[in-house]
PDB file of C-alpha atoms and ligand atoms in Angstrom:
ATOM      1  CA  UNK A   1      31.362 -49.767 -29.512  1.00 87.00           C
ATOM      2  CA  UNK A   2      32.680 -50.171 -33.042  1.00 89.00           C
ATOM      3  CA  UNK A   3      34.016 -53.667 -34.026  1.00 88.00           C
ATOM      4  CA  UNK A   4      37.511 -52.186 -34.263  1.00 88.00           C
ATOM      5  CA  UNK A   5      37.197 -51.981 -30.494  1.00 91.00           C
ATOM      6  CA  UNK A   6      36.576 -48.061 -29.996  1.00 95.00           C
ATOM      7  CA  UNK A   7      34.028 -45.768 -28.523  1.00 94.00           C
ATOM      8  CA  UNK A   8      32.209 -43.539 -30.678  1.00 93.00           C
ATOM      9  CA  UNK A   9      31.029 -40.800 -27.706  1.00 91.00           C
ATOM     10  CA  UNK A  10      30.981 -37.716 -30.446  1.00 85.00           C
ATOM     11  CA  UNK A  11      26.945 -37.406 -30.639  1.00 71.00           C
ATOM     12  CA  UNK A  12      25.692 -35.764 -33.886  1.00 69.00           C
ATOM     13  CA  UNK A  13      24.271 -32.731 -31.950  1.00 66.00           C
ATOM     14  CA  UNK A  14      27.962 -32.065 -30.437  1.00 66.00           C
ATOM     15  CA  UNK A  15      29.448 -32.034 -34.150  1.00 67.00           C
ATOM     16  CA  UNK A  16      30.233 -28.569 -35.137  1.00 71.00           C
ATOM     17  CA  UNK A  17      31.241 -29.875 -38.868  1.00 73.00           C
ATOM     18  CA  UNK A  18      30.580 -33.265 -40.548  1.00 74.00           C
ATOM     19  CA  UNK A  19      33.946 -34.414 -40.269  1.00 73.00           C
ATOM     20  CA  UNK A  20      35.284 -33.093 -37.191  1.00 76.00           C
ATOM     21  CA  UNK A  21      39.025 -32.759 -36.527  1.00 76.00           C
ATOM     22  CA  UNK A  22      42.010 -33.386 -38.842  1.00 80.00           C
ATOM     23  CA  UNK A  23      40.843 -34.366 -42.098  1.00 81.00           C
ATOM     24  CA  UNK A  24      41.594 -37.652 -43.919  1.00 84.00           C
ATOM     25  CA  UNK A  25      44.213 -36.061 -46.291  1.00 84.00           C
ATOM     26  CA  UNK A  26      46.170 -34.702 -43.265  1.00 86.00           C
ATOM     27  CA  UNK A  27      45.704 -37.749 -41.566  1.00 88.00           C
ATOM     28  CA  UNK A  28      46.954 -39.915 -44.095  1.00 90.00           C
ATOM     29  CA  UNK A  29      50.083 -37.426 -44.348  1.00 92.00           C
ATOM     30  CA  UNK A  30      50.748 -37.832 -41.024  1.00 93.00           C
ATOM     31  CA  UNK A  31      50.422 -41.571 -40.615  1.00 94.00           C
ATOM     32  CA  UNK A  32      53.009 -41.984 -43.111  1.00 95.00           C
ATOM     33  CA  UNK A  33      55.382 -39.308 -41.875  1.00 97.00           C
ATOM     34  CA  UNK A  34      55.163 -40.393 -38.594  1.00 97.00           C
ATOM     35  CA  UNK A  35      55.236 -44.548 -39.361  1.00 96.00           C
ATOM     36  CA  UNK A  36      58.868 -43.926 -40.992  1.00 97.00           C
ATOM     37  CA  UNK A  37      59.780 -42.783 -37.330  1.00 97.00           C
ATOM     38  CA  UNK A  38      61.399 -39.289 -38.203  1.00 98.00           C
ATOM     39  CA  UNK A  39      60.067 -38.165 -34.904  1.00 98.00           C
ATOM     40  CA  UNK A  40      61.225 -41.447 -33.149  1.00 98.00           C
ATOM     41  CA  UNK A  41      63.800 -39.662 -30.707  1.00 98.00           C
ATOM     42  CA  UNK A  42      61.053 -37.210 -29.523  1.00 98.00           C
ATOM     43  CA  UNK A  43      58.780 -40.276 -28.719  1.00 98.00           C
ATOM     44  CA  UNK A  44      61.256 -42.085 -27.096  1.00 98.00           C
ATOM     45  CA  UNK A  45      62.019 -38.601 -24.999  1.00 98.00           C
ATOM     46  CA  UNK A  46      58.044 -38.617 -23.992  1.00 98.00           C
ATOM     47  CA  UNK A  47      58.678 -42.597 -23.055  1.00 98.00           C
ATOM     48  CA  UNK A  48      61.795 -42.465 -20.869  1.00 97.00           C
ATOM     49  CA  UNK A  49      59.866 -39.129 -19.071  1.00 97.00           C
ATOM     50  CA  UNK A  50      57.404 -41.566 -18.053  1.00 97.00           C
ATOM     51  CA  UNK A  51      59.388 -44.158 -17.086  1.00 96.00           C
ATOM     52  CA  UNK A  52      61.089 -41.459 -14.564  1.00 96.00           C
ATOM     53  CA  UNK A  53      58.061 -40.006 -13.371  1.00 94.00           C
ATOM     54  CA  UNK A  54      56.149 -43.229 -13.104  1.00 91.00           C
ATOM     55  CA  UNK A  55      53.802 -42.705 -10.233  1.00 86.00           C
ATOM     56  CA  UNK A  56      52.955 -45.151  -7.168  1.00 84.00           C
ATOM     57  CA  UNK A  57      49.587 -45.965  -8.642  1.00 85.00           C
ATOM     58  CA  UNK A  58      49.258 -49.634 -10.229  1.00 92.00           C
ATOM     59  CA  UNK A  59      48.311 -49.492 -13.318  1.00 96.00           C
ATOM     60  CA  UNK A  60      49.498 -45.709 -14.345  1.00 97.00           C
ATOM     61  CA  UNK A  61      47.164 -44.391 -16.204  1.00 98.00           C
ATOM     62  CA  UNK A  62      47.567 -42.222 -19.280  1.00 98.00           C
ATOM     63  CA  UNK A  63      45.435 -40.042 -21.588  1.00 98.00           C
ATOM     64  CA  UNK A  64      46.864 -39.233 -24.607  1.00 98.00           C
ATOM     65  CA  UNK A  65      44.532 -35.934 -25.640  1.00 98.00           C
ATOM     66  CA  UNK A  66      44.347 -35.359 -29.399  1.00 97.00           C
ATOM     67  CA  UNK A  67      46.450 -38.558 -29.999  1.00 97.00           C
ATOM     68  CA  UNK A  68      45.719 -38.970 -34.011  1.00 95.00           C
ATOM     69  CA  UNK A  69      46.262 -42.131 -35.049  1.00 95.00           C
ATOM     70  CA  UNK A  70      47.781 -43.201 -31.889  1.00 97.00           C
ATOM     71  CA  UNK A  71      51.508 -43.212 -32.555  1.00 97.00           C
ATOM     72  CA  UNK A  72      52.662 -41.746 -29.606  1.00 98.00           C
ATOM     73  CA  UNK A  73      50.235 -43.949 -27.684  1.00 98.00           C
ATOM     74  CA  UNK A  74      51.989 -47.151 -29.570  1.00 98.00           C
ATOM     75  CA  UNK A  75      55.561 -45.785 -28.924  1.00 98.00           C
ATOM     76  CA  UNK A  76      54.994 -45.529 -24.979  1.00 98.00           C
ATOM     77  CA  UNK A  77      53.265 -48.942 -25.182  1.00 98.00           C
ATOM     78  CA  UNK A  78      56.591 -50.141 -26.950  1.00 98.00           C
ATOM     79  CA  UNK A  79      59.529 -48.455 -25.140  1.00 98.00           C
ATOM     80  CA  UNK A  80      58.555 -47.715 -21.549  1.00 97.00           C
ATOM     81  CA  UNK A  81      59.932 -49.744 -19.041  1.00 95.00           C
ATOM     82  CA  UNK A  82      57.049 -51.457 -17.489  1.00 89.00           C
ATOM     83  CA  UNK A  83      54.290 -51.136 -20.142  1.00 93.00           C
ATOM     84  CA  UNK A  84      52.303 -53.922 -18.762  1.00 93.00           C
ATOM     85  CA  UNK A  85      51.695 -51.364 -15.854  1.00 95.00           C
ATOM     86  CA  UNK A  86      50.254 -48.689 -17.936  1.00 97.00           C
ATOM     87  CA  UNK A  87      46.550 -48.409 -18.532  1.00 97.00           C
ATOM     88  CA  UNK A  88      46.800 -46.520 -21.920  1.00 98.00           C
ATOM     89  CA  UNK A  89      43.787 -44.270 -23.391  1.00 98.00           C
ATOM     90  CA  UNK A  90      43.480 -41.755 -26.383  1.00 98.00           C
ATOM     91  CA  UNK A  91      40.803 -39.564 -27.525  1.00 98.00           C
ATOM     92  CA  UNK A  92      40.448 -37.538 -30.867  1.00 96.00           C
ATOM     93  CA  UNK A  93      37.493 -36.125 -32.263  1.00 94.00           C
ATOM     94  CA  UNK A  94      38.308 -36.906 -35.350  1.00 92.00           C
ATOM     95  CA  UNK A  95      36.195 -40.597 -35.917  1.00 92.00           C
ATOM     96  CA  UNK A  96      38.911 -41.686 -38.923  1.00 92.00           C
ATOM     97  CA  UNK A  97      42.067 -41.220 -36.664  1.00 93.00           C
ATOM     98  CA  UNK A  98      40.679 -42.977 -33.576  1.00 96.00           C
ATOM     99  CA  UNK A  99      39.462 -46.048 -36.219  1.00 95.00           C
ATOM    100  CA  UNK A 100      43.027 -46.171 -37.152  1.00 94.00           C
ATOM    101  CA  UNK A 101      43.894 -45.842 -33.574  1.00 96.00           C
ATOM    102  CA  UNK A 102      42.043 -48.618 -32.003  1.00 97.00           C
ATOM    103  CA  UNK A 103      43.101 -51.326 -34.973  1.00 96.00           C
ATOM    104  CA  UNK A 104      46.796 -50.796 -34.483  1.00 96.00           C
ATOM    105  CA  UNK A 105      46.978 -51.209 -30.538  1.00 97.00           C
ATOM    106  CA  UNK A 106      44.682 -53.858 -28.484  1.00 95.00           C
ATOM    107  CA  UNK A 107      46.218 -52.962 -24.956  1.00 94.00           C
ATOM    108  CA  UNK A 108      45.119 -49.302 -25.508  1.00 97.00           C
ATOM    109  CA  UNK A 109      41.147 -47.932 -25.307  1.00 97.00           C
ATOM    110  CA  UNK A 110      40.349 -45.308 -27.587  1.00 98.00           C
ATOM    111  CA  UNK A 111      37.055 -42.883 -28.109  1.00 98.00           C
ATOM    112  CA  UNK A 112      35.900 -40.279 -30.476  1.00 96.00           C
ATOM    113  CA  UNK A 113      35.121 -37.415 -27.938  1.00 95.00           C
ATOM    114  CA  UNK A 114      35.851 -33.480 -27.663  1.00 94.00           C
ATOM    115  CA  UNK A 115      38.704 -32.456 -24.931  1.00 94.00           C
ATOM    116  CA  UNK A 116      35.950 -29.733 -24.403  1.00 93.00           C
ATOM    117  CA  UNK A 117      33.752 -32.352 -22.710  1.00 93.00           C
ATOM    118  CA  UNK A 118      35.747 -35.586 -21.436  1.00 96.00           C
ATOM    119  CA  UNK A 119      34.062 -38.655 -20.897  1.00 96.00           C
ATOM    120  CA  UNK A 120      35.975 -39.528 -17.974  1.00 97.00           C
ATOM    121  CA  UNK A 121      35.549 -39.922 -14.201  1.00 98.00           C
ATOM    122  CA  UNK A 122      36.697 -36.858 -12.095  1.00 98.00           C
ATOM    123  CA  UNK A 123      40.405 -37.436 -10.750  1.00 98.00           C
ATOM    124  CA  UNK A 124      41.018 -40.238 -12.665  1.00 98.00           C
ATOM    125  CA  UNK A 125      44.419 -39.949 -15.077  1.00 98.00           C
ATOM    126  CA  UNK A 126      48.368 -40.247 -13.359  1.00 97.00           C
ATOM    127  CA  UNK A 127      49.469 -38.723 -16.802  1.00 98.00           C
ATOM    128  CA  UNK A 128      47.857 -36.479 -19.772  1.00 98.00           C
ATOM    129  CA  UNK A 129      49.831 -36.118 -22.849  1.00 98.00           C
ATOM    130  CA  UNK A 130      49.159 -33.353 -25.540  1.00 98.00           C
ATOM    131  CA  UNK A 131      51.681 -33.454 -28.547  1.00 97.00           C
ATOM    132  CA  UNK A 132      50.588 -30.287 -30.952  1.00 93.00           C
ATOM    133  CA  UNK A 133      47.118 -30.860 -29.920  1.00 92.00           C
ATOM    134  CA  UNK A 134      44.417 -28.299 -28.170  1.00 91.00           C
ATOM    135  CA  UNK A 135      43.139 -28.965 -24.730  1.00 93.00           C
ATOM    136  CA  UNK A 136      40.482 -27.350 -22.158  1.00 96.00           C
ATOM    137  CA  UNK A 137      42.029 -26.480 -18.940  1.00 97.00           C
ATOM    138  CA  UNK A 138      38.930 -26.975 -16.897  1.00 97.00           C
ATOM    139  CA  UNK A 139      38.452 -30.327 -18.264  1.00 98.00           C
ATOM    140  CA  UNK A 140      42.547 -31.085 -17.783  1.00 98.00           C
ATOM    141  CA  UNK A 141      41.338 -30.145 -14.406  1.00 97.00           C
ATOM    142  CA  UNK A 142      38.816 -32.530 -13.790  1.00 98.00           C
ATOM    143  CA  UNK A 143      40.136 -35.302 -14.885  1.00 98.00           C
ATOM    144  CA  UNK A 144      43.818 -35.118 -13.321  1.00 98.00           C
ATOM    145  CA  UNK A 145      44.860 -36.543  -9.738  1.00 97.00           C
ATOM    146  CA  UNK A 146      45.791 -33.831  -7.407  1.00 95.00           C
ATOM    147  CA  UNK A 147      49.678 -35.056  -8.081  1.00 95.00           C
ATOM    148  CA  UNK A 148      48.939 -35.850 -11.900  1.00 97.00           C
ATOM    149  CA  UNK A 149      51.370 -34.643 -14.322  1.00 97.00           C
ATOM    150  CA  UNK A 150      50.525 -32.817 -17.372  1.00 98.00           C
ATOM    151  CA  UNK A 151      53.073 -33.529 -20.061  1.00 98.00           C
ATOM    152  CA  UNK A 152      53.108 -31.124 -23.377  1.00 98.00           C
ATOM    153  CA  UNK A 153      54.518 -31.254 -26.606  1.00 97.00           C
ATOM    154  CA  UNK A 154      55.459 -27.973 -28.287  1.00 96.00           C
ATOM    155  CA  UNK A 155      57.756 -26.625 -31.081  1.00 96.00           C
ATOM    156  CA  UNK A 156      60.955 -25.456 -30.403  1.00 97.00           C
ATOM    157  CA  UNK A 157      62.335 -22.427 -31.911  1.00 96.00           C
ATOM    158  CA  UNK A 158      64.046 -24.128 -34.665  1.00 97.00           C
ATOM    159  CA  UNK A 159      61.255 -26.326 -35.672  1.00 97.00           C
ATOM    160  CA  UNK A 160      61.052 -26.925 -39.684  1.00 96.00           C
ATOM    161  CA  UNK A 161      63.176 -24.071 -39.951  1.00 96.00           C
ATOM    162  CA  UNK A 162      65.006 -25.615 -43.815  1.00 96.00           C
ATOM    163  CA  UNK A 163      61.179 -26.030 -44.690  1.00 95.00           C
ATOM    164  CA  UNK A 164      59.789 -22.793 -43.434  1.00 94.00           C
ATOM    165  CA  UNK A 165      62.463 -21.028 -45.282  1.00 94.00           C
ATOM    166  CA  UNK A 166      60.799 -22.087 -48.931  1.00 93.00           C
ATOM    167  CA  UNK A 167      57.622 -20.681 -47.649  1.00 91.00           C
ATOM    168  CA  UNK A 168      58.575 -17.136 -45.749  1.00 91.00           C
ATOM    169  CA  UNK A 169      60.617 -14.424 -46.671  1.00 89.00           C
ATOM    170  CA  UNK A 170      61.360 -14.235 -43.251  1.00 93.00           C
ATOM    171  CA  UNK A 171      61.921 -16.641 -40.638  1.00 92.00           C
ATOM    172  CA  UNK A 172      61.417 -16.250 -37.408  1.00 91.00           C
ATOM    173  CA  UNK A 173      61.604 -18.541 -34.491  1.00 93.00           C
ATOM    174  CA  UNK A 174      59.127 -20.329 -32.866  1.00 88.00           C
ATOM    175  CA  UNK A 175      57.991 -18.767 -29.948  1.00 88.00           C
ATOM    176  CA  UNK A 176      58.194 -21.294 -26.832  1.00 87.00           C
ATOM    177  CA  UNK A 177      55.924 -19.872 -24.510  1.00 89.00           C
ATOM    178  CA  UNK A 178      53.969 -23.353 -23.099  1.00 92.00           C
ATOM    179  CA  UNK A 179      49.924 -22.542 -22.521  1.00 92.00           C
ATOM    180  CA  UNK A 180      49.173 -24.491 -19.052  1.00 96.00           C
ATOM    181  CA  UNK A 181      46.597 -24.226 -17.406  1.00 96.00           C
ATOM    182  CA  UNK A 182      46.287 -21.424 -14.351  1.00 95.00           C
ATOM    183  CA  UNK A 183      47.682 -23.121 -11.095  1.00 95.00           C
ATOM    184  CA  UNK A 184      49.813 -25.320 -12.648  1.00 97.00           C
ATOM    185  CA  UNK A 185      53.333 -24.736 -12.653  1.00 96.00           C
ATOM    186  CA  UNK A 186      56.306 -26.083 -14.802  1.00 97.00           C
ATOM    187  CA  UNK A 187      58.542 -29.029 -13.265  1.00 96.00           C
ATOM    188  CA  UNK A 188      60.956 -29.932 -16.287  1.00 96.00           C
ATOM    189  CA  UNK A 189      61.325 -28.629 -19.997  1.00 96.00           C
ATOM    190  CA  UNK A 190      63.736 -30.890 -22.321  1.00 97.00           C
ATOM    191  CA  UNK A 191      64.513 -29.611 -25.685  1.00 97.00           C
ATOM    192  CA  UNK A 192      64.820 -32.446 -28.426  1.00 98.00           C
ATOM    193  CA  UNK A 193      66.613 -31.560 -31.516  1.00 98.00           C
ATOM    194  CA  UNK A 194      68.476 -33.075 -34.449  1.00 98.00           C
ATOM    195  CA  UNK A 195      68.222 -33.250 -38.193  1.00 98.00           C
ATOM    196  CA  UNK A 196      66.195 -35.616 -40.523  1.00 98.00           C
ATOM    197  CA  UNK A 197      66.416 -36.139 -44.324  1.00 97.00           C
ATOM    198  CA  UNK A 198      63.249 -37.036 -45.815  1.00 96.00           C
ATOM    199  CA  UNK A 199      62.706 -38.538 -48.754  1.00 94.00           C
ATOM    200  CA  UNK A 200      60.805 -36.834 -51.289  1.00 93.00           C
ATOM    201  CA  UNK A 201      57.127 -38.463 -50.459  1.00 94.00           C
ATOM    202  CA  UNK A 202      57.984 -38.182 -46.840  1.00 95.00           C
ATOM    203  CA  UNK A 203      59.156 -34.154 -47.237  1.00 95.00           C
ATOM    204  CA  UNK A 204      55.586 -33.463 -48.879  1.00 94.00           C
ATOM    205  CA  UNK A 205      53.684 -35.613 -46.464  1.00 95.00           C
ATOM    206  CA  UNK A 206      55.617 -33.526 -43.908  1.00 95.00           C
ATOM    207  CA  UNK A 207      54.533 -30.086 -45.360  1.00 93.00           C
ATOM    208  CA  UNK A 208      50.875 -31.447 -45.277  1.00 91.00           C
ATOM    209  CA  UNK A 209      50.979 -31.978 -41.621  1.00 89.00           C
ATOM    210  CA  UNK A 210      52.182 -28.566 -41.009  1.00 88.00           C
ATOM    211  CA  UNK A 211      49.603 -25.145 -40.427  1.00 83.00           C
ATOM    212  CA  UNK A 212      51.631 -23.927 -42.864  1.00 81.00           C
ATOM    213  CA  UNK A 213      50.747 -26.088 -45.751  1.00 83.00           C
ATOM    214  CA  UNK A 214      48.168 -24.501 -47.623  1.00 82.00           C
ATOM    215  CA  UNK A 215      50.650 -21.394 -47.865  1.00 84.00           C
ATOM    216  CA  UNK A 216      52.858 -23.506 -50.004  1.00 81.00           C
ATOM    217  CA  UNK A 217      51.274 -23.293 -53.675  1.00 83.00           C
ATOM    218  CA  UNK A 218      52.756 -22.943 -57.245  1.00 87.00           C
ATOM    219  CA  UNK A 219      56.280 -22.569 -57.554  1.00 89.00           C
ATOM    220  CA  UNK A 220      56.982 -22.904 -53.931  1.00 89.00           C
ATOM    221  CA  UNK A 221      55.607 -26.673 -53.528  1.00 90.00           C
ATOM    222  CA  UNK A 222      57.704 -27.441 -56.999  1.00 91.00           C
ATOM    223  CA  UNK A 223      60.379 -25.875 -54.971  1.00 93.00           C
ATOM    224  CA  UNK A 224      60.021 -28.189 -51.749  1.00 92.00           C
ATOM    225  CA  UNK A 225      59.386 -31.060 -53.806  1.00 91.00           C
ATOM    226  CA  UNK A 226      62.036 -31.021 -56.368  1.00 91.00           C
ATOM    227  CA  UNK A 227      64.820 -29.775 -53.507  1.00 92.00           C
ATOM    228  CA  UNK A 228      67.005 -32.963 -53.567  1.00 89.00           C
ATOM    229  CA  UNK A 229      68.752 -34.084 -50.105  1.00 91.00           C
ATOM    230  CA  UNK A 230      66.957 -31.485 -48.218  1.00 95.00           C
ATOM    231  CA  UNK A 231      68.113 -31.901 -44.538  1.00 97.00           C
ATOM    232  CA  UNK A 232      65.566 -30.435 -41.490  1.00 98.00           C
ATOM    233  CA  UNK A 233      66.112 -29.967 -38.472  1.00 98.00           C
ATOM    234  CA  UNK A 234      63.401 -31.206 -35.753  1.00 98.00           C
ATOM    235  CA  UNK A 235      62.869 -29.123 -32.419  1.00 98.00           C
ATOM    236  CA  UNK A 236      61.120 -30.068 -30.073  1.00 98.00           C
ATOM    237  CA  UNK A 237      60.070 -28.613 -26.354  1.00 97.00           C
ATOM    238  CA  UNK A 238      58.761 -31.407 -23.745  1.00 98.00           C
ATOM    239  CA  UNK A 239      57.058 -29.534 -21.093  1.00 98.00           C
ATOM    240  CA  UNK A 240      56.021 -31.529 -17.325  1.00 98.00           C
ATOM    241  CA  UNK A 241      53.902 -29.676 -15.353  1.00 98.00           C
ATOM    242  CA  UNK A 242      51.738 -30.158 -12.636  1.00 96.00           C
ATOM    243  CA  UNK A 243      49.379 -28.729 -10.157  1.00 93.00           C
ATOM    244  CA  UNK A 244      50.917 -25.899  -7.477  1.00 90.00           C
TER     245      UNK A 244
HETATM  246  C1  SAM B 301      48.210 -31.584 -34.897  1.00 84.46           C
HETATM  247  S1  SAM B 301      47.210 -32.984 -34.618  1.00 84.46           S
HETATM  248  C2  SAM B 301      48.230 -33.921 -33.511  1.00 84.46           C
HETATM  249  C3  SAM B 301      47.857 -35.388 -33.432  1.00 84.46           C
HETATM  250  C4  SAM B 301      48.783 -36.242 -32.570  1.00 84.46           C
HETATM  251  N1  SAM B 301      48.858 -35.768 -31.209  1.00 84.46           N
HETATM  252  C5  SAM B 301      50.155 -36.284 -33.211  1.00 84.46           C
HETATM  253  O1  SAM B 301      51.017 -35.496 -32.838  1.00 84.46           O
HETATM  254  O2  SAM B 301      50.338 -37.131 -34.093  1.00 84.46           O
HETATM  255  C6  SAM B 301      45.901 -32.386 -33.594  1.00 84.46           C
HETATM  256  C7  SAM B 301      44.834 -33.428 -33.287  1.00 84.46           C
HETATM  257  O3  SAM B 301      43.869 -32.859 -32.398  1.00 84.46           O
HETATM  258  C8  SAM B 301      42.579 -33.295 -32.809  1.00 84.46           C
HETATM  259  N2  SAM B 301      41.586 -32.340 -32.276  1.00 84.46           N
HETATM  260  C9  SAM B 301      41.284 -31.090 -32.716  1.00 84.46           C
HETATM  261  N3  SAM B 301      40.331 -30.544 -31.937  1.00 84.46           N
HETATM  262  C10 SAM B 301      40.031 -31.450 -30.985  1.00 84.46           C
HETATM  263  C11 SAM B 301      39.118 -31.475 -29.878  1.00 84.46           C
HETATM  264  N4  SAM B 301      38.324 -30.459 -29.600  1.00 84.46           N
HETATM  265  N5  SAM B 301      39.073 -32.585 -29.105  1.00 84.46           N
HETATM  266  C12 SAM B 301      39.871 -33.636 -29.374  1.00 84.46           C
HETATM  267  N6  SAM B 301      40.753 -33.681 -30.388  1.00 84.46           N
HETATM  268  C13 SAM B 301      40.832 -32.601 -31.187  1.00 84.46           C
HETATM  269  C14 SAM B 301      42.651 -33.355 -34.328  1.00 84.46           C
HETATM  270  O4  SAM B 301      41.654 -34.176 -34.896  1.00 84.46           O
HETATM  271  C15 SAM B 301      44.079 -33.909 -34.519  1.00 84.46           C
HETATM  272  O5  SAM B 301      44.096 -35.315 -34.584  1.00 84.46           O
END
């Protein structure tokens, strides 16, 4: 147990690379994209889908899988109805996001762990959450109730589309097809979208959150930068599912 309060469950033999995960740059990028709350609507979407699928079980509890830095996990703490009911828990494998994690939210418990090998009890979570993040379906498995819900966070078609046009000739749209695991079948899809204006530092932080920022070199990233009063739009595809 690290002083900040987190688990470090990631053993050296289970580390494919010596910093597993997102690394520090992107991480930094994203904690200051997402800390100006451009993608506050979409959080407040994954809160309020809680709050109406809250299940009988006192304390709910949650697994946020991938969470980051643990924005999404602060956001639900922050805007669901009945917080004090949730038992809130993140894991990334990444050791720098989960440090940042665990020092910006007490009521939450955070560890450094794989979702290839969970360290939690069989049956156990009410709700997993995955926001752009990669899961194991046999592990999702394992660790959901037999009513849990599986909530996922995708791109919409439409996602970065002002930014993706500096970068490809030709854009396409996202495709939307949601990867759940077999036996599990879809029970509501919302589609978030609307427009945000970052500012400069926040556009380039932005880009270097994205798979697609190491395409953007040269010209293109003077392009992106200089662009003044760039507006892009945000899509977003909430996906509930559950087992059949
Ligand atoms: C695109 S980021 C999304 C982070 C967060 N959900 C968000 O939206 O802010 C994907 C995250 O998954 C984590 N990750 C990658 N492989 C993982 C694995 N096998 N187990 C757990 N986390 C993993 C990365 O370290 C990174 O923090």
């Amino acid at each position: 147990m690290a002083k900040e309060g987190y688990l470090n469950l990631l053993p050296v033999q289970h580390k494919k690379s010596k910093e597993p995960g997102d690394s520090r740059a992107m991480m930094r990028s994203r904690r200051n994209f997402l800390e100006a709350e451009y993608y506050l609507p979409m959080a407040k979407a994954i809160a309020a889908l809680i709050d109406k699928n809250k299940t009988e079980s006192s304390p709910m509890h949650i697994l946020d899988m991938g969470c980051g830095e643990g924005y999404y996990s602060r956001q639900i703490e922050a805007f669901c109805e009945n917080s004090a009911d949730l038992d809130l828990h993140g894991i990334d494998i990444a050791k720098n996001a989960i440090f940042a994690a665990a020092k910006k939210q007490e009521n939450a418990r955070f560890i450094v762990a794989s979702n290839t090998r969970l360290p939690y009890a069989d049956n156990y979570f009410d709700l997993l959450l995955r926001v752009y993040a990669p899961s194991n379906d046999d592990e999702v498995k394992r660790i959901l109730k037999s009513e849990g819900l599986l909530l996922t966070v995708t791109p919409g078609p439409r996602h970065l589309w002002q930014l993706k046009e500096f970068i490809y000739k030709k854009v396409n749209e996202h495709d939307i097809t949601v990867d759940l695991p077999e036996g599990f079948k879809e029970i509501e899809s919302q589609r978030i979208s609307y427009t945000i204006k970052p500012d400069q530092d926040h556009r380039m932080a932005l880009l270097q959150m994205t798979p697609f920022a190491w395409r953007a070199k040269g010209e293109m990233l003077n392009n992106i930068q200089k662009a003044t009063g760039l507006e892009i739009e945000t899509d977003f595809i909430l996906t509930l599912a559950k087992s059949e």
